């Protein structure tokens, strides 16, 4: 199977929304009137982001999911994506499963494959997604204070002083007093990875559920859309809650306090493991559980902020998108990230998020 047959067989599809899809030198996209394009790229490298022998169907799903998760964090609606693929060999069975996993998720989000590049080489998948968000101005900002001191403030604010305003949810809009929320559950993907690496052992049912979180994350697109005009800032959690919340704090020039007594219950496997049998208590100590929740990567949940005046609106967004959200802290004017226990007493922060180039 040659390059062009491969593209035709597995990656050429009708594009009802895009003006032009696969087959020409460029694809053509037309954002709706008054909309801005939201664009993000994520690369998955074999041996680094996934095991080379992973089920190709889940790999196809995950390659797009991690990109859709970035659109979700910005409150953007997916439109289309491109796929750059390096493959060691043109294995039809592998490509069939990979493209099915990929395109099933694409269809579920109305996100059209409009182009890409295909080459022989070590397995590597690079996707760029294109989404749209309304330009600013149509919806009143959730925050009355125009935040003139912070040009990156989101919510119908200009990203830069001389640029058009946007309704995209950005990392730079958090303000002291805002609540901090996360969607869904956290840490199970990290738990699955630990089990796959043979460092812990999990009961079969727990492992299967955790592994699904690692290999088939759910991008929180509907929640992101529902949070437009509600959340002051958001990021998706790819490298761990503390690290990704840290990006919000840095861009917003604020600090935060997180309640570890709430955080520890965000591990979906936690209740099961501690309830099921004492034998797992040893390896799933509170410290290990918190490490997974606070610093484990690959969850692709959203961490976001909203002023307390928006609590009912956040609940409505969670309900409308059928996505659980948990409030677990607040933004402080004082820089830095503080962890506290259920009584508000300080907890030492010995947890660190994943950094590809950390020594
Ligand atoms: P060019 O050499 O002009 O960059 P290519 O010959 O690489 O174009 O690709 C031919 C067409 O197939 C282009 O429209 C390109 O976007 C598309 N394409 C290539 N690889 C993929 C892929 N993996 N998935 C989807 N479309 C692809
Ligand atoms: Mg090319």
CSV table of C-alpha atoms and ligand atoms in Angstrom, one decimal:
chain,number,residue,atom,x,y,z
A,1,UNK,CA,0.0,0.0,0.0
A,2,UNK,CA,1.5,3.3,-1.1
A,3,UNK,CA,1.3,6.7,0.7
A,4,UNK,CA,-1.6,8.0,-1.4
A,5,UNK,CA,-3.6,4.8,-1.2
A,6,UNK,CA,-3.2,4.8,2.5
A,7,UNK,CA,-4.4,8.4,2.7
A,8,UNK,CA,-7.4,7.6,0.5
A,9,UNK,CA,-8.3,4.4,2.3
A,10,UNK,CA,-8.1,5.5,5.9
A,11,UNK,CA,-8.0,9.2,6.1
A,12,UNK,CA,-10.2,10.7,3.3
A,13,UNK,CA,-13.7,11.5,4.4
A,14,UNK,CA,-16.5,13.8,3.4
A,15,UNK,CA,-16.3,17.3,5.0
A,16,UNK,CA,-19.8,18.8,5.3
A,17,UNK,CA,-18.5,21.8,7.2
A,18,UNK,CA,-15.1,22.5,5.7
A,19,UNK,CA,-15.0,24.2,2.3
A,20,UNK,CA,-12.2,21.8,1.2
A,21,UNK,CA,-10.8,18.7,2.9
A,22,UNK,CA,-8.1,16.1,2.0
A,23,UNK,CA,-6.7,16.1,-1.6
A,24,UNK,CA,-5.4,19.5,-2.4
A,25,UNK,CA,-2.3,21.5,-1.3
A,26,UNK,CA,-4.3,23.2,1.4
A,27,UNK,CA,-7.6,22.6,3.2
A,28,UNK,CA,-10.0,25.5,3.5
A,29,UNK,CA,-12.0,26.5,6.6
A,30,UNK,CA,-14.6,29.2,7.1
A,31,UNK,CA,-15.3,30.2,10.7
A,32,UNK,CA,-18.8,31.4,11.3
A,33,UNK,CA,-19.6,35.1,11.3
A,34,UNK,CA,-18.2,36.9,14.4
A,35,UNK,CA,-16.1,33.8,15.3
A,36,UNK,CA,-12.4,33.5,16.0
A,37,UNK,CA,-10.3,30.4,15.3
A,38,UNK,CA,-8.9,28.5,18.2
A,39,UNK,CA,-5.9,26.4,17.2
A,40,UNK,CA,-3.9,23.8,19.1
A,41,UNK,CA,-1.3,21.1,18.3
A,42,UNK,CA,-0.3,18.1,20.3
A,43,UNK,CA,2.2,15.4,19.4
A,44,UNK,CA,2.2,11.8,20.7
A,45,UNK,CA,5.6,10.0,20.5
A,46,UNK,CA,5.8,6.2,20.8
A,47,UNK,CA,7.8,5.2,23.9
A,48,UNK,CA,7.3,8.7,25.4
A,49,UNK,CA,3.5,9.2,25.5
A,50,UNK,CA,2.3,5.7,24.8
A,51,UNK,CA,3.6,2.1,24.6
A,52,UNK,CA,4.3,1.2,20.9
A,53,UNK,CA,2.2,-1.9,21.3
A,54,UNK,CA,-0.9,-0.1,22.7
A,55,UNK,CA,-4.3,-0.9,21.1
A,56,UNK,CA,-4.3,1.3,17.9
A,57,UNK,CA,-8.0,2.0,18.3
A,58,UNK,CA,-7.5,3.6,21.7
A,59,UNK,CA,-4.4,5.3,20.4
A,60,UNK,CA,-6.4,6.9,17.6
A,61,UNK,CA,-9.0,8.1,20.2
A,62,UNK,CA,-6.4,9.5,22.5
A,63,UNK,CA,-4.4,11.3,19.8
A,64,UNK,CA,-7.5,13.4,19.0
A,65,UNK,CA,-8.8,13.5,22.6
A,66,UNK,CA,-5.8,15.3,23.9
A,67,UNK,CA,-6.2,18.0,21.2
A,68,UNK,CA,-9.9,18.4,21.8
A,69,UNK,CA,-9.1,18.8,25.4
A,70,UNK,CA,-7.2,22.0,24.6
A,71,UNK,CA,-10.2,23.4,22.7
A,72,UNK,CA,-12.4,22.4,25.7
A,73,UNK,CA,-10.1,24.4,28.0
A,74,UNK,CA,-10.6,27.5,25.9
A,75,UNK,CA,-14.4,27.0,25.5
A,76,UNK,CA,-13.9,26.5,21.8
A,77,UNK,CA,-16.2,24.4,19.6
A,78,UNK,CA,-14.3,21.8,17.5
A,79,UNK,CA,-14.4,22.3,13.7
A,80,UNK,CA,-11.6,20.3,12.0
A,81,UNK,CA,-8.2,18.8,12.5
A,82,UNK,CA,-5.1,17.8,10.5
A,83,UNK,CA,-3.2,14.6,11.1
A,84,UNK,CA,0.6,14.3,10.6
A,85,UNK,CA,1.6,10.6,10.9
A,86,UNK,CA,5.0,8.9,10.9
A,87,UNK,CA,4.6,5.1,10.6
A,88,UNK,CA,7.3,2.4,10.7
A,89,UNK,CA,5.2,0.3,8.2
A,90,UNK,CA,1.9,0.6,6.4
A,91,UNK,CA,0.1,-2.1,8.4
A,92,UNK,CA,-3.5,-2.2,7.1
A,93,UNK,CA,-5.0,-3.8,10.3
A,94,UNK,CA,-3.3,-1.3,12.5
A,95,UNK,CA,-4.4,1.6,10.3
A,96,UNK,CA,-7.9,0.3,10.2
A,97,UNK,CA,-8.2,0.2,14.0
A,98,UNK,CA,-6.3,3.5,14.5
A,99,UNK,CA,-8.5,5.4,12.0
A,100,UNK,CA,-11.7,3.9,13.5
A,101,UNK,CA,-10.8,5.0,17.0
A,102,UNK,CA,-9.7,8.4,15.7
A,103,UNK,CA,-12.7,9.0,13.5
A,104,UNK,CA,-15.3,7.8,15.9
A,105,UNK,CA,-14.3,10.5,18.4
A,106,UNK,CA,-14.0,13.0,15.5
A,107,UNK,CA,-17.6,12.2,14.5
A,108,UNK,CA,-18.8,12.4,18.1
A,109,UNK,CA,-17.6,16.0,18.2
A,110,UNK,CA,-18.3,17.0,14.6
A,111,UNK,CA,-14.6,17.6,14.0
A,112,UNK,CA,-13.6,17.0,10.4
A,113,UNK,CA,-10.3,15.5,9.2
A,114,UNK,CA,-9.3,18.0,6.6
A,115,UNK,CA,-5.7,17.1,5.8
A,116,UNK,CA,-2.3,16.0,7.1
A,117,UNK,CA,1.0,14.5,6.2
A,118,UNK,CA,2.1,10.9,6.0
A,119,UNK,CA,5.6,9.7,6.2
A,120,UNK,CA,7.7,6.6,7.0
A,121,UNK,CA,9.5,6.8,10.3
A,122,UNK,CA,9.3,6.0,14.0
A,123,UNK,CA,5.7,6.0,15.2
A,124,UNK,CA,4.6,9.6,15.9
A,125,UNK,CA,1.2,11.2,15.7
A,126,UNK,CA,0.8,15.0,15.5
A,127,UNK,CA,-2.6,16.5,15.4
A,128,UNK,CA,-3.6,20.1,15.0
A,129,UNK,CA,-7.2,21.0,15.9
A,130,UNK,CA,-9.2,24.0,14.7
A,131,UNK,CA,-12.1,25.3,16.7
A,132,UNK,CA,-14.1,28.5,17.0
A,133,UNK,CA,-15.0,30.9,19.7
A,134,UNK,CA,-17.1,34.0,19.6
A,135,UNK,CA,-15.3,37.3,19.4
A,136,UNK,CA,-15.8,39.3,22.6
A,137,UNK,CA,-18.5,41.8,23.3
A,138,UNK,CA,-21.7,39.9,22.7
A,139,UNK,CA,-22.0,38.5,26.2
A,140,UNK,CA,-21.5,40.6,29.3
A,141,UNK,CA,-18.2,39.8,31.1
A,142,UNK,CA,-18.8,37.8,34.3
A,143,UNK,CA,-16.4,40.1,36.0
A,144,UNK,CA,-17.5,43.7,36.3
A,145,UNK,CA,-14.0,45.0,37.0
A,146,UNK,CA,-12.4,45.5,33.6
A,147,UNK,CA,-9.0,44.3,35.0
A,148,UNK,CA,-7.1,47.0,33.1
A,149,UNK,CA,-3.9,45.9,34.9
A,150,UNK,CA,-4.1,42.4,33.3
A,151,UNK,CA,-4.2,42.5,29.5
A,152,UNK,CA,-4.6,38.7,29.4
A,153,UNK,CA,-7.9,38.7,31.2
A,154,UNK,CA,-10.4,36.5,29.5
A,155,UNK,CA,-14.2,36.8,29.2
A,156,UNK,CA,-14.8,39.3,26.4
A,157,UNK,CA,-11.5,41.1,27.2
A,158,UNK,CA,-8.8,41.8,24.7
A,159,UNK,CA,-5.9,39.3,24.8
A,160,UNK,CA,-3.6,42.1,24.1
A,161,UNK,CA,-4.5,45.8,24.3
A,162,UNK,CA,-4.5,46.3,20.5
A,163,UNK,CA,-6.3,43.1,19.6
A,164,UNK,CA,-10.0,42.2,19.3
A,165,UNK,CA,-11.6,40.9,22.4
A,166,UNK,CA,-12.4,37.2,22.8
A,167,UNK,CA,-14.9,35.1,24.6
A,168,UNK,CA,-12.3,32.3,24.8
A,169,UNK,CA,-11.5,31.1,28.3
A,170,UNK,CA,-7.9,31.9,28.9
A,171,UNK,CA,-5.3,31.0,31.6
A,172,UNK,CA,-4.8,34.6,32.6
A,173,UNK,CA,-8.2,35.6,34.0
A,174,UNK,CA,-8.1,34.2,37.5
A,175,UNK,CA,-8.6,36.7,40.3
A,176,UNK,CA,-8.1,36.6,44.1
A,177,UNK,CA,-11.3,35.2,45.7
A,178,UNK,CA,-12.2,33.0,42.7
A,179,UNK,CA,-13.2,29.4,43.4
A,180,UNK,CA,-11.1,26.7,41.9
A,181,UNK,CA,-12.9,23.6,40.4
A,182,UNK,CA,-11.9,20.5,38.6
A,183,UNK,CA,-14.1,18.3,36.3
A,184,UNK,CA,-14.6,14.6,36.7
A,185,UNK,CA,-12.0,12.4,38.5
A,186,UNK,CA,-8.3,12.8,38.8
A,187,UNK,CA,-5.3,10.4,39.2
A,188,UNK,CA,-6.7,7.2,37.8
A,189,UNK,CA,-4.7,7.5,34.6
A,190,UNK,CA,-1.5,7.8,36.7
A,191,UNK,CA,-2.6,4.8,38.8
A,192,UNK,CA,-3.0,2.7,35.6
A,193,UNK,CA,0.4,3.8,34.4
A,194,UNK,CA,2.0,2.7,37.7
A,195,UNK,CA,0.3,-0.7,37.3
A,196,UNK,CA,1.4,-1.0,33.6
A,197,UNK,CA,4.9,-0.3,34.7
A,198,UNK,CA,4.6,-3.1,37.4
A,199,UNK,CA,5.1,-0.7,40.3
A,200,UNK,CA,1.7,-1.4,41.9
A,201,UNK,CA,-0.9,-4.2,41.5
A,202,UNK,CA,-4.6,-3.4,41.2
A,203,UNK,CA,-7.6,-5.7,41.2
A,204,UNK,CA,-8.7,-6.4,37.6
A,205,UNK,CA,-11.9,-4.3,37.6
A,206,UNK,CA,-10.1,-1.3,39.1
A,207,UNK,CA,-7.2,-1.7,36.6
A,208,UNK,CA,-9.6,-1.9,33.7
A,209,UNK,CA,-11.4,1.3,34.7
A,210,UNK,CA,-8.1,3.1,35.4
A,211,UNK,CA,-6.6,2.0,32.1
A,212,UNK,CA,-9.6,3.3,30.2
A,213,UNK,CA,-9.0,6.7,31.8
A,214,UNK,CA,-5.3,6.5,30.7
A,215,UNK,CA,-5.9,5.2,27.2
A,216,UNK,CA,-9.3,6.7,26.3
A,217,UNK,CA,-9.6,10.1,28.0
A,218,UNK,CA,-12.9,12.1,27.7
A,219,UNK,CA,-12.3,15.6,26.4
A,220,UNK,CA,-14.6,17.9,28.3
A,221,UNK,CA,-15.7,19.9,25.3
A,222,UNK,CA,-19.4,20.4,26.4
A,223,UNK,CA,-18.3,21.6,29.8
A,224,UNK,CA,-15.8,24.1,28.2
A,225,UNK,CA,-18.5,25.5,26.0
A,226,UNK,CA,-20.9,25.8,28.9
A,227,UNK,CA,-18.3,27.6,31.0
A,228,UNK,CA,-17.9,30.4,28.5
A,229,UNK,CA,-19.0,33.6,30.2
A,230,UNK,CA,-18.9,31.8,33.6
A,231,UNK,CA,-15.3,30.7,34.2
A,232,UNK,CA,-12.6,33.4,34.6
A,233,UNK,CA,-9.8,31.0,33.6
A,234,UNK,CA,-9.3,27.4,32.7
A,235,UNK,CA,-6.6,24.9,31.6
A,236,UNK,CA,-6.8,21.2,30.8
A,237,UNK,CA,-5.0,18.8,33.0
A,238,UNK,CA,-2.4,16.9,30.9
A,239,UNK,CA,0.6,17.1,33.2
A,240,UNK,CA,-1.0,17.0,36.6
A,241,UNK,CA,-3.4,19.3,38.5
A,242,UNK,CA,-0.6,21.2,40.4
A,243,UNK,CA,1.4,21.8,37.2
A,244,UNK,CA,-1.6,22.9,35.1
A,245,UNK,CA,-3.2,25.0,37.8
A,246,UNK,CA,0.3,26.5,38.2
A,247,UNK,CA,0.1,27.7,34.6
A,248,UNK,CA,-3.2,29.6,35.5
A,249,UNK,CA,-1.6,31.1,38.6
A,250,UNK,CA,1.5,32.3,36.6
A,251,UNK,CA,-0.6,33.8,33.7
A,252,UNK,CA,-3.0,35.4,36.2
A,253,UNK,CA,-0.4,36.6,38.6
A,254,UNK,CA,-2.1,35.1,41.6
A,255,UNK,CA,-1.7,32.2,44.1
A,256,UNK,CA,-4.0,29.5,45.3
A,257,UNK,CA,-5.0,27.3,48.3
A,258,UNK,CA,-6.2,23.7,47.6
A,259,UNK,CA,-8.0,21.4,50.1
A,260,UNK,CA,-6.3,18.0,50.0
A,261,UNK,CA,-9.2,16.4,52.0
A,262,UNK,CA,-11.4,17.1,49.0
A,263,UNK,CA,-8.7,16.3,46.4
A,264,UNK,CA,-8.1,12.8,47.8
A,265,UNK,CA,-11.6,11.8,47.0
A,266,UNK,CA,-11.2,12.7,43.3
A,267,UNK,CA,-9.4,9.4,42.6
A,268,UNK,CA,-12.2,7.2,41.2
A,269,UNK,CA,-10.4,4.1,42.3
A,270,UNK,CA,-9.9,5.4,45.8
A,271,UNK,CA,-13.3,4.5,47.4
A,272,UNK,CA,-13.2,1.1,45.8
A,273,UNK,CA,-9.7,0.2,46.8
A,274,UNK,CA,-9.9,1.4,50.4
A,275,UNK,CA,-13.4,-0.1,50.8
A,276,UNK,CA,-12.7,-3.4,49.0
A,277,UNK,CA,-9.9,-4.8,51.0
A,278,UNK,CA,-7.2,-3.8,53.5
A,279,UNK,CA,-4.5,-5.3,51.3
A,280,UNK,CA,-4.5,-2.3,49.0
A,281,UNK,CA,-4.2,0.2,51.8
A,282,UNK,CA,-0.5,-0.2,52.0
A,283,UNK,CA,0.3,0.7,48.4
A,284,UNK,CA,-2.5,3.2,48.1
A,285,UNK,CA,-1.5,5.3,51.1
A,286,UNK,CA,-3.0,8.8,51.3
A,287,UNK,CA,0.4,10.1,50.1
A,288,UNK,CA,0.3,7.9,47.0
A,289,UNK,CA,-3.3,8.7,46.3
A,290,UNK,CA,-2.6,12.4,46.6
A,291,UNK,CA,0.4,12.1,44.4
A,292,UNK,CA,-1.8,10.6,41.7
A,293,UNK,CA,-4.5,13.2,42.1
A,294,UNK,CA,-2.4,16.3,42.4
A,295,UNK,CA,0.5,15.4,40.2
A,296,UNK,CA,-0.5,12.5,38.0
A,297,UNK,CA,-0.8,13.4,34.3
A,298,UNK,CA,-3.0,12.2,31.4
A,299,UNK,CA,-6.4,12.9,33.0
A,300,UNK,CA,-7.5,15.5,30.5
A,301,UNK,CA,-10.0,17.0,32.9
A,302,UNK,CA,-10.4,20.8,33.2
A,303,UNK,CA,-9.2,22.9,36.1
A,304,UNK,CA,-11.0,26.2,36.1
A,305,UNK,CA,-11.8,29.3,38.2
A,306,UNK,CA,-14.9,31.3,38.7
A,307,UNK,CA,-16.0,34.0,41.1
A,308,UNK,CA,-18.2,32.9,44.0
A,309,UNK,CA,-21.0,34.9,42.4
A,310,UNK,CA,-21.0,32.3,39.6
A,311,UNK,CA,-21.5,29.2,41.8
A,312,UNK,CA,-25.0,28.5,40.6
A,313,UNK,CA,-23.9,29.1,37.0
A,314,UNK,CA,-21.0,26.6,37.4
A,315,UNK,CA,-23.5,24.0,38.7
A,316,UNK,CA,-25.8,24.8,35.7
A,317,UNK,CA,-22.8,24.3,33.3
A,318,UNK,CA,-21.9,21.0,35.0
A,319,UNK,CA,-25.5,19.9,34.7
A,320,UNK,CA,-26.0,21.0,31.1
A,321,UNK,CA,-22.8,19.2,30.1
A,322,UNK,CA,-23.5,16.1,32.3
A,323,UNK,CA,-20.0,16.6,33.7
A,324,UNK,CA,-19.4,16.4,37.5
A,325,UNK,CA,-17.4,19.3,38.9
A,326,UNK,CA,-15.8,19.6,42.3
A,327,UNK,CA,-14.8,22.9,44.1
A,328,UNK,CA,-11.5,22.3,45.9
A,329,UNK,CA,-9.9,25.6,46.6
A,330,UNK,CA,-9.6,29.3,46.0
A,331,UNK,CA,-7.4,31.8,44.3
A,332,UNK,CA,-5.3,34.0,46.6
A,333,UNK,CA,-3.7,37.4,46.0
A,334,UNK,CA,-0.6,35.9,47.7
A,335,UNK,CA,1.6,34.2,45.1
A,336,UNK,CA,2.4,30.5,45.4
A,337,UNK,CA,0.3,27.3,45.8
A,338,UNK,CA,-0.7,26.2,49.3
A,339,UNK,CA,-2.1,22.8,50.3
A,340,UNK,CA,-4.3,22.5,53.4
A,341,UNK,CA,-6.0,19.6,55.1
A,342,UNK,CA,-9.7,19.4,56.1
A,343,UNK,CA,-9.1,21.6,59.1
A,344,UNK,CA,-7.3,24.3,57.0
A,345,UNK,CA,-3.9,23.3,58.4
A,346,UNK,CA,-0.9,23.4,56.0
A,347,UNK,CA,0.1,20.2,54.2
A,348,UNK,CA,3.7,20.0,52.9
A,349,UNK,CA,3.7,20.2,49.1
A,350,UNK,CA,6.0,17.3,48.1
A,351,UNK,CA,4.1,16.6,44.9
A,352,UNK,CA,5.5,17.5,41.5
A,353,UNK,CA,4.0,17.4,38.0
A,354,UNK,CA,5.4,15.9,34.9
A,355,UNK,CA,7.9,17.9,32.9
A,356,UNK,CA,9.5,16.3,29.8
A,357,UNK,CA,12.7,18.2,30.3
A,358,UNK,CA,13.0,18.1,34.0
A,359,UNK,CA,16.4,16.7,35.0
B,1,LIG,P1,1.8,17.9,-0.1
B,1,LIG,O1,2.9,17.1,-0.6
B,1,LIG,O2,1.3,18.9,-1.0
B,1,LIG,O3,2.0,18.4,1.3
B,1,LIG,P2,0.7,15.3,0.4
B,1,LIG,O4,1.0,14.7,-0.9
B,1,LIG,O5,1.6,15.1,1.6
B,1,LIG,O6,0.5,16.9,0.1
B,1,LIG,O7,-0.8,15.0,0.8
B,1,LIG,C1,-1.8,14.9,-0.1
B,1,LIG,C2,-3.1,15.2,0.5
B,1,LIG,O8,-3.4,14.3,1.5
B,1,LIG,C3,-3.1,16.6,1.2
B,1,LIG,O9,-4.4,17.2,1.0
B,1,LIG,C4,-2.9,16.3,2.7
B,1,LIG,O10,-3.5,17.2,3.5
B,1,LIG,C5,-3.6,14.9,2.8
B,1,LIG,N1,-3.0,14.0,3.8
B,1,LIG,C6,-1.7,13.5,3.9
B,1,LIG,N2,-1.6,12.7,4.9
B,1,LIG,C7,-2.8,12.7,5.6
B,1,LIG,C8,-3.2,12.1,6.7
B,1,LIG,N3,-2.5,11.3,7.5
B,1,LIG,N4,-4.5,12.3,7.1
B,1,LIG,C9,-5.3,13.1,6.4
B,1,LIG,N5,-4.9,13.7,5.3
B,1,LIG,C10,-3.7,13.5,4.9
B,2,LIG,MG1,3.1,16.4,2.3
